[in-house]
PDB file of C-alpha atoms in Angstrom:
ATOM      1  CA  UNK F 271     -11.396  12.411 -26.121  1.00  0.00           C
ATOM      2  CA  UNK F 272     -12.318   8.606 -27.031  1.00  0.00           C
ATOM      3  CA  UNK F 273     -11.536   7.218 -29.972  1.00  0.00           C
ATOM      4  CA  UNK F 274     -11.304   3.748 -31.659  1.00  0.00           C
ATOM      5  CA  UNK F 275      -8.487   3.499 -34.531  1.00  0.00           C
ATOM      6  CA  UNK F 276      -7.578   0.477 -37.005  1.00  0.00           C
ATOM      7  CA  UNK F 277      -4.643  -0.431 -38.874  1.00  0.00           C
ATOM      8  CA  UNK F 278      -4.601  -0.811 -41.587  1.00  0.00           C
ATOM      9  CA  UNK F 279      -7.020   1.528 -43.712  1.00  0.00           C
ATOM     10  CA  UNK F 280      -6.884  -0.616 -46.453  1.00  0.00           C
ATOM     11  CA  UNK F 281      -5.431  -4.324 -47.348  1.00  0.00           C
ATOM     12  CA  UNK F 282      -5.174  -6.632 -50.569  1.00  0.00           C
ATOM     13  CA  UNK F 283      -4.564  -9.786 -50.677  1.00  0.00           C
ATOM     14  CA  UNK F 284      -4.493 -13.034 -52.503  1.00  0.00           C
ATOM     15  CA  UNK F 285      -6.365 -16.398 -51.768  1.00  0.00           C
ATOM     16  CA  UNK F 286      -4.533 -18.292 -49.449  1.00  0.00           C
ATOM     17  CA  UNK F 287      -3.706 -15.541 -47.488  1.00  0.00           C
ATOM     18  CA  UNK F 288      -3.568 -14.945 -43.506  1.00  0.00           C
ATOM     19  CA  UNK F 289      -4.049 -11.171 -42.885  1.00  0.00           C
ATOM     20  CA  UNK F 290      -4.186  -9.270 -39.385  1.00  0.00           C
ATOM     21  CA  UNK F 291      -6.409  -6.500 -38.743  1.00  0.00           C
ATOM     22  CA  UNK F 292      -5.800  -4.188 -35.836  1.00  0.00           C
ATOM     23  CA  UNK F 293      -8.157  -2.113 -33.585  1.00  0.00           C
ATOM     24  CA  UNK F 294      -6.383  -0.048 -30.773  1.00  0.00           C
ATOM     25  CA  UNK F 295      -8.521   1.437 -28.307  1.00  0.00           C
ATOM     26  CA  UNK F 296      -9.181   4.839 -25.903  1.00  0.00           C
ATOM     27  CA  UNK F 297     -12.817   5.115 -23.856  1.00  0.00           C
ATOM     28  CA  UNK F 298     -13.623   6.030 -20.038  1.00  0.00           C
ATOM     29  CA  UNK F 299     -15.947   3.395 -19.289  1.00  0.00           C
ATOM     30  CA  UNK F 300     -14.821   0.065 -21.705  1.00  0.00           C
ATOM     31  CA  UNK F 301     -17.666  -2.640 -21.585  1.00  0.00           C
ATOM     32  CA  UNK F 302     -16.823  -4.997 -24.491  1.00  0.00           C
ATOM     33  CA  UNK F 303     -15.125  -4.504 -27.626  1.00  0.00           C
ATOM     34  CA  UNK F 304     -16.876  -5.863 -30.766  1.00  0.00           C
ATOM     35  CA  UNK F 305     -15.838  -6.963 -34.752  1.00  0.00           C
ATOM     36  CA  UNK F 306     -18.648  -6.655 -37.552  1.00  0.00           C
ATOM     37  CA  UNK F 307     -17.755  -7.510 -40.998  1.00  0.00           C
ATOM     38  CA  UNK F 308     -19.886  -4.933 -43.366  1.00  0.00           C
ATOM     39  CA  UNK F 309     -20.369  -5.879 -47.138  1.00  0.00           C
ATOM     40  CA  UNK F 310     -22.805  -3.188 -48.735  1.00  0.00           C
ATOM     41  CA  UNK F 311     -24.988  -2.685 -46.132  1.00  0.00           C
ATOM     42  CA  UNK F 312     -25.729  -3.697 -42.752  1.00  0.00           C
ATOM     43  CA  UNK F 313     -22.587  -4.917 -40.742  1.00  0.00           C
ATOM     44  CA  UNK F 314     -22.936  -8.504 -39.463  1.00  0.00           C
ATOM     45  CA  UNK F 315     -21.823  -9.412 -36.072  1.00  0.00           C
ATOM     46  CA  UNK F 316     -18.388 -11.328 -35.584  1.00  0.00           C
ATOM     47  CA  UNK F 317     -17.137 -11.345 -32.327  1.00  0.00           C
ATOM     48  CA  UNK F 318     -17.985  -9.708 -29.234  1.00  0.00           C
ATOM     49  CA  UNK F 319     -14.457  -9.657 -26.268  1.00  0.00           C
ATOM     50  CA  UNK F 320     -14.790  -8.896 -22.650  1.00  0.00           C
ATOM     51  CA  UNK F 321     -12.130 -10.755 -21.327  1.00  0.00           C
ATOM     52  CA  UNK F 322      -8.201  -9.993 -21.794  1.00  0.00           C
ATOM     53  CA  UNK F 323      -6.473 -13.095 -23.757  1.00  0.00           C
ATOM     54  CA  UNK F 324      -9.562 -15.066 -24.423  1.00  0.00           C
ATOM     55  CA  UNK F 325      -9.786 -16.037 -28.215  1.00  0.00           C
ATOM     56  CA  UNK F 326     -12.809 -16.297 -29.507  1.00  0.00           C
ATOM     57  CA  UNK F 327     -12.887 -18.195 -32.969  1.00  0.00           C
ATOM     58  CA  UNK F 328     -15.212 -19.054 -35.748  1.00  0.00           C
ATOM     59  CA  UNK F 329     -14.354 -21.190 -38.435  1.00  0.00           C
ATOM     60  CA  UNK F 330     -11.474 -19.728 -39.983  1.00  0.00           C
ATOM     61  CA  UNK F 331     -11.476 -16.056 -37.542  1.00  0.00           C
ATOM     62  CA  UNK F 332     -10.168 -15.439 -34.836  1.00  0.00           C
ATOM     63  CA  UNK F 333      -9.886 -12.536 -32.121  1.00  0.00           C
ATOM     64  CA  UNK F 334      -8.286 -11.493 -28.976  1.00  0.00           C
ATOM     65  CA  UNK F 335      -8.271  -8.656 -26.461  1.00  0.00           C
ATOM     66  CA  UNK F 336      -5.422  -7.285 -24.501  1.00  0.00           C
ATOM     67  CA  UNK F 337      -7.025  -4.461 -21.781  1.00  0.00           C
ATOM     68  CA  UNK F 338      -4.093  -3.396 -20.620  1.00  0.00           C
ATOM     69  CA  UNK F 339      -2.695  -2.579 -23.630  1.00  0.00           C
ATOM     70  CA  UNK F 340      -6.027  -1.356 -25.155  1.00  0.00           C
ATOM     71  CA  UNK F 341      -5.690  -3.131 -28.186  1.00  0.00           C
ATOM     72  CA  UNK F 342      -7.523  -6.416 -30.356  1.00  0.00           C
ATOM     73  CA  UNK F 343      -6.986  -8.295 -33.393  1.00  0.00           C
ATOM     74  CA  UNK F 344      -8.887  -9.140 -35.611  1.00  0.00           C
ATOM     75  CA  UNK F 345      -6.992 -13.043 -37.647  1.00  0.00           C
ATOM     76  CA  UNK F 346      -8.618 -14.408 -40.632  1.00  0.00           C
ATOM     77  CA  UNK F 347      -7.065 -17.484 -42.296  1.00  0.00           C
ATOM     78  CA  UNK F 348      -6.791 -18.733 -45.401  1.00  0.00           C
ATOM     79  CA  UNK F 349      -8.705 -16.011 -46.899  1.00  0.00           C
ATOM     80  CA  UNK F 350     -11.117 -16.196 -49.439  1.00  0.00           C
ATOM     81  CA  UNK F 351     -12.322 -13.701 -52.338  1.00  0.00           C
ATOM     82  CA  UNK F 352     -16.023 -13.809 -49.683  1.00  0.00           C
ATOM     83  CA  UNK F 353     -13.679 -12.394 -47.254  1.00  0.00           C
ATOM     84  CA  UNK F 354     -13.570  -9.081 -49.180  1.00  0.00           C
ATOM     85  CA  UNK F 355     -15.070  -6.486 -47.009  1.00  0.00           C
ATOM     86  CA  UNK F 356     -15.236  -3.723 -44.239  1.00  0.00           C
ATOM     87  CA  UNK F 357     -13.835  -4.967 -40.632  1.00  0.00           C
ATOM     88  CA  UNK F 358     -15.282  -2.619 -38.142  1.00  0.00           C
ATOM     89  CA  UNK F 359     -14.198  -2.613 -34.889  1.00  0.00           C
ATOM     90  CA  UNK F 360     -16.300  -0.941 -31.947  1.00  0.00           C
ATOM     91  CA  UNK F 361     -16.345  -0.414 -28.121  1.00  0.00           C
ATOM     92  CA  UNK F 362     -18.606   0.098 -26.201  1.00  0.00           C
ATOM     93  CA  UNK F 363     -18.657   1.945 -23.064  1.00  0.00           C
ATOM     94  CA  UNK F 364     -21.766   4.478 -22.632  1.00  0.00           C
ATOM     95  CA  UNK F 365     -22.330   4.447 -26.249  1.00  0.00           C
ATOM     96  CA  UNK F 366     -20.662   2.165 -29.374  1.00  0.00           C
ATOM     97  CA  UNK F 367     -17.938   3.568 -30.693  1.00  0.00           C
ATOM     98  CA  UNK F 368     -16.745   2.716 -34.319  1.00  0.00           C
ATOM     99  CA  UNK F 369     -13.532   2.633 -35.559  1.00  0.00           C
ATOM    100  CA  UNK F 370     -13.385   3.799 -39.481  1.00  0.00           C
ATOM    101  CA  UNK F 371     -12.306  -0.179 -40.450  1.00  0.00           C
ATOM    102  CA  UNK F 372     -10.203  -1.964 -42.525  1.00  0.00           C
ATOM    103  CA  UNK F 373     -11.047  -2.625 -46.468  1.00  0.00           C
ATOM    104  CA  UNK F 374      -9.907  -6.233 -46.857  1.00  0.00           C
ATOM    105  CA  UNK F 375      -9.620  -7.252 -50.763  1.00  0.00           C
ATOM    106  CA  UNK F 376      -8.785 -10.464 -51.593  1.00  0.00           C
ATOM    107  CA  UNK F 377      -7.760 -11.557 -54.994  1.00  0.00           C
ATOM    108  CA  UNK F 378      -7.985 -14.485 -56.750  1.00  0.00           C
TER     109      UNK F 378
ATOM    110  CA  UNK S 238     -37.547 -14.249 -38.040  1.00  0.00           C
ATOM    111  CA  UNK S 239     -37.283 -10.703 -39.132  1.00  0.00           C
ATOM    112  CA  UNK S 240     -34.296  -8.478 -38.740  1.00  0.00           C
ATOM    113  CA  UNK S 241     -34.003  -5.123 -38.293  1.00  0.00           C
ATOM    114  CA  UNK S 242     -36.180  -3.508 -41.030  1.00  0.00           C
ATOM    115  CA  UNK S 243     -35.750   0.023 -41.623  1.00  0.00           C
ATOM    116  CA  UNK S 244     -37.602   2.584 -44.264  1.00  0.00           C
ATOM    117  CA  UNK S 245     -37.605   4.019 -47.062  1.00  0.00           C
ATOM    118  CA  UNK S 246     -34.242   2.064 -48.361  1.00  0.00           C
ATOM    119  CA  UNK S 247     -33.160   5.130 -50.885  1.00  0.00           C
ATOM    120  CA  UNK S 248     -34.241   9.040 -50.694  1.00  0.00           C
ATOM    121  CA  UNK S 249     -33.440  12.128 -52.469  1.00  0.00           C
ATOM    122  CA  UNK S 250     -34.145  15.534 -50.801  1.00  0.00           C
ATOM    123  CA  UNK S 251     -33.439  18.876 -50.975  1.00  0.00           C
ATOM    124  CA  UNK S 252     -31.333  21.744 -48.619  1.00  0.00           C
ATOM    125  CA  UNK S 253     -33.568  22.760 -45.929  1.00  0.00           C
ATOM    126  CA  UNK S 254     -36.228  20.175 -46.195  1.00  0.00           C
ATOM    127  CA  UNK S 255     -37.337  17.810 -43.531  1.00  0.00           C
ATOM    128  CA  UNK S 256     -36.678  13.804 -43.040  1.00  0.00           C
ATOM    129  CA  UNK S 257     -38.030  11.135 -41.257  1.00  0.00           C
ATOM    130  CA  UNK S 258     -36.136   7.714 -41.446  1.00  0.00           C
ATOM    131  CA  UNK S 259     -38.290   4.499 -39.588  1.00  0.00           C
ATOM    132  CA  UNK S 260     -37.076   1.354 -38.224  1.00  0.00           C
ATOM    133  CA  UNK S 261     -37.846  -1.604 -36.585  1.00  0.00           C
ATOM    134  CA  UNK S 262     -35.997  -3.968 -34.546  1.00  0.00           C
ATOM    135  CA  UNK S 263     -35.942  -7.224 -33.782  1.00  0.00           C
ATOM    136  CA  UNK S 264     -38.898  -8.774 -31.825  1.00  0.00           C
ATOM    137  CA  UNK S 265     -37.980  -9.183 -28.363  1.00  0.00           C
ATOM    138  CA  UNK S 266     -35.239  -6.073 -28.407  1.00  0.00           C
ATOM    139  CA  UNK S 267     -36.014  -3.156 -27.011  1.00  0.00           C
ATOM    140  CA  UNK S 268     -32.936  -1.057 -27.656  1.00  0.00           C
ATOM    141  CA  UNK S 269     -32.715   0.841 -30.911  1.00  0.00           C
ATOM    142  CA  UNK S 270     -29.522   2.861 -31.899  1.00  0.00           C
ATOM    143  CA  UNK S 271     -28.932   4.797 -35.025  1.00  0.00           C
ATOM    144  CA  UNK S 272     -25.429   5.737 -36.437  1.00  0.00           C
ATOM    145  CA  UNK S 273     -24.657   7.606 -39.315  1.00  0.00           C
ATOM    146  CA  UNK S 274     -22.417   6.573 -41.824  1.00  0.00           C
ATOM    147  CA  UNK S 275     -20.351   8.494 -44.337  1.00  0.00           C
ATOM    148  CA  UNK S 276     -18.802   6.718 -47.410  1.00  0.00           C
ATOM    149  CA  UNK S 277     -15.175   5.865 -46.248  1.00  0.00           C
ATOM    150  CA  UNK S 278     -15.959   6.337 -42.236  1.00  0.00           C
ATOM    151  CA  UNK S 279     -17.667   3.965 -39.649  1.00  0.00           C
ATOM    152  CA  UNK S 280     -20.754   4.397 -38.148  1.00  0.00           C
ATOM    153  CA  UNK S 281     -21.005   7.651 -36.341  1.00  0.00           C
ATOM    154  CA  UNK S 282     -23.156   7.315 -33.087  1.00  0.00           C
ATOM    155  CA  UNK S 283     -26.761   9.711 -32.948  1.00  0.00           C
ATOM    156  CA  UNK S 284     -29.340   7.895 -30.430  1.00  0.00           C
ATOM    157  CA  UNK S 285     -29.921   5.028 -28.553  1.00  0.00           C
ATOM    158  CA  UNK S 286     -32.812   4.258 -26.540  1.00  0.00           C
ATOM    159  CA  UNK S 287     -34.208   1.740 -24.573  1.00  0.00           C
ATOM    160  CA  UNK S 288     -37.450   1.441 -23.218  1.00  0.00           C
ATOM    161  CA  UNK S 289     -38.482   4.024 -24.700  1.00  0.00           C
ATOM    162  CA  UNK S 290     -36.597   6.453 -23.033  1.00  0.00           C
ATOM    163  CA  UNK S 291     -33.254   8.140 -24.875  1.00  0.00           C
ATOM    164  CA  UNK S 292     -29.899   6.230 -23.097  1.00  0.00           C
ATOM    165  CA  UNK S 293     -27.152   8.181 -25.104  1.00  0.00           C
ATOM    166  CA  UNK S 294     -27.161  10.769 -27.648  1.00  0.00           C
ATOM    167  CA  UNK S 295     -23.980  11.795 -30.270  1.00  0.00           C
ATOM    168  CA  UNK S 296     -22.364  14.799 -30.803  1.00  0.00           C
ATOM    169  CA  UNK S 297     -24.550  15.908 -33.450  1.00  0.00           C
ATOM    170  CA  UNK S 298     -26.662  19.046 -33.986  1.00  0.00           C
ATOM    171  CA  UNK S 299     -30.559  19.745 -32.463  1.00  0.00           C
ATOM    172  CA  UNK S 300     -31.494  19.983 -35.872  1.00  0.00           C
ATOM    173  CA  UNK S 301     -31.740  15.653 -35.185  1.00  0.00           C
ATOM    174  CA  UNK S 302     -33.540  13.983 -32.861  1.00  0.00           C
ATOM    175  CA  UNK S 303     -35.509  11.278 -32.387  1.00  0.00           C
ATOM    176  CA  UNK S 304     -38.023   8.363 -30.860  1.00  0.00           C
ATOM    177  CA  UNK S 305     -39.300   5.022 -29.777  1.00  0.00           C
ATOM    178  CA  UNK S 306     -42.401   3.609 -30.244  1.00  0.00           C
ATOM    179  CA  UNK S 307     -44.397   1.412 -27.231  1.00  0.00           C
ATOM    180  CA  UNK S 308     -43.762  -0.955 -29.825  1.00  0.00           C
ATOM    181  CA  UNK S 309     -40.311  -0.482 -29.717  1.00  0.00           C
ATOM    182  CA  UNK S 310     -40.112   0.811 -33.254  1.00  0.00           C
ATOM    183  CA  UNK S 311     -37.919   4.214 -33.727  1.00  0.00           C
ATOM    184  CA  UNK S 312     -38.449   7.367 -35.860  1.00  0.00           C
ATOM    185  CA  UNK S 313     -35.045   8.919 -36.710  1.00  0.00           C
ATOM    186  CA  UNK S 314     -35.925  13.315 -37.616  1.00  0.00           C
ATOM    187  CA  UNK S 315     -33.693  15.498 -39.364  1.00  0.00           C
ATOM    188  CA  UNK S 316     -34.915  18.960 -39.765  1.00  0.00           C
ATOM    189  CA  UNK S 317     -33.083  21.910 -41.968  1.00  0.00           C
ATOM    190  CA  UNK S 318     -31.180  19.176 -44.092  1.00  0.00           C
ATOM    191  CA  UNK S 319     -27.386  20.248 -45.032  1.00  0.00           C
ATOM    192  CA  UNK S 320     -25.642  18.264 -47.832  1.00  0.00           C
ATOM    193  CA  UNK S 321     -23.658  17.087 -45.524  1.00  0.00           C
ATOM    194  CA  UNK S 322     -26.262  15.036 -44.120  1.00  0.00           C
ATOM    195  CA  UNK S 323     -25.939  12.959 -47.353  1.00  0.00           C
ATOM    196  CA  UNK S 324     -25.406   9.174 -45.680  1.00  0.00           C
ATOM    197  CA  UNK S 325     -26.437   6.061 -45.067  1.00  0.00           C
ATOM    198  CA  UNK S 326     -28.468   5.913 -41.917  1.00  0.00           C
ATOM    199  CA  UNK S 327     -28.159   2.639 -40.313  1.00  0.00           C
ATOM    200  CA  UNK S 328     -30.680   1.365 -37.147  1.00  0.00           C
ATOM    201  CA  UNK S 329     -29.424  -1.752 -34.927  1.00  0.00           C
ATOM    202  CA  UNK S 330     -31.277  -3.398 -32.078  1.00  0.00           C
ATOM    203  CA  UNK S 331     -30.610  -5.303 -29.283  1.00  0.00           C
ATOM    204  CA  UNK S 332     -31.925  -7.459 -26.289  1.00  0.00           C
ATOM    205  CA  UNK S 333     -29.183  -6.020 -24.007  1.00  0.00           C
ATOM    206  CA  UNK S 334     -27.569  -3.062 -23.211  1.00  0.00           C
ATOM    207  CA  UNK S 335     -24.463  -2.754 -23.954  1.00  0.00           C
ATOM    208  CA  UNK S 336     -24.771  -6.033 -26.447  1.00  0.00           C
ATOM    209  CA  UNK S 337     -24.682  -7.547 -29.416  1.00  0.00           C
ATOM    210  CA  UNK S 338     -26.149  -4.824 -32.162  1.00  0.00           C
ATOM    211  CA  UNK S 339     -28.200  -6.233 -34.811  1.00  0.00           C
ATOM    212  CA  UNK S 340     -28.023  -4.388 -37.870  1.00  0.00           C
ATOM    213  CA  UNK S 341     -30.524  -2.805 -40.426  1.00  0.00           C
ATOM    214  CA  UNK S 342     -29.891  -2.679 -44.196  1.00  0.00           C
ATOM    215  CA  UNK S 343     -29.625   1.438 -43.394  1.00  0.00           C
ATOM    216  CA  UNK S 344     -31.456   4.046 -45.469  1.00  0.00           C
ATOM    217  CA  UNK S 345     -29.719   5.906 -47.929  1.00  0.00           C
ATOM    218  CA  UNK S 346     -30.098   9.381 -48.351  1.00  0.00           C
ATOM    219  CA  UNK S 347     -28.952  12.153 -50.037  1.00  0.00           C
ATOM    220  CA  UNK S 348     -29.367  15.560 -49.929  1.00  0.00           C
ATOM    221  CA  UNK S 349     -29.335  18.038 -53.139  1.00  0.00           C
TER     222      UNK S 349
END
């Protein structure tokens, strides 16, 4: 059965810390892996990854995909309280399958 | 430019009733997808439409149905509501399949 597993489920850190969020997947026809940030309602797009080993970077956030080991990581450096959110990983094959998310809380 | 818009934002129904949720995609996007998000879980795929045709269906009962109109807006219908249908229903549009999804703010349904 296709599945997307994120870890940890929740994480509490202090401002300035660096965090690594994990996403492993098993899907039949992998097309892409996407990361989203969900603060209240609408998830907002962070990254789309299709190729192994190529890091995508946006400010303090970066992500990389390993298609051989079937996982991706999302790194956030120098965390800020505004980074507090649920981070969702989604894998696209015939449809878009989401993991349960990682709830990140950044304390001042 | 307007993002994905959904209506209503909140609604309360009782068991056995039906509900219609509406979604307007970003201008130029021809694909609309629907997701159900229960508290504490990630969004679960319900339907995807592209150019008014159903392109995918998740593991939901036949009480759930959807359609896409010529202007690419979409409706999600749920019949014979159950308590377990209480959730945030998210609509997302995309330009390509597969592609980056742009989500609306969702419709929060409460079934009493």
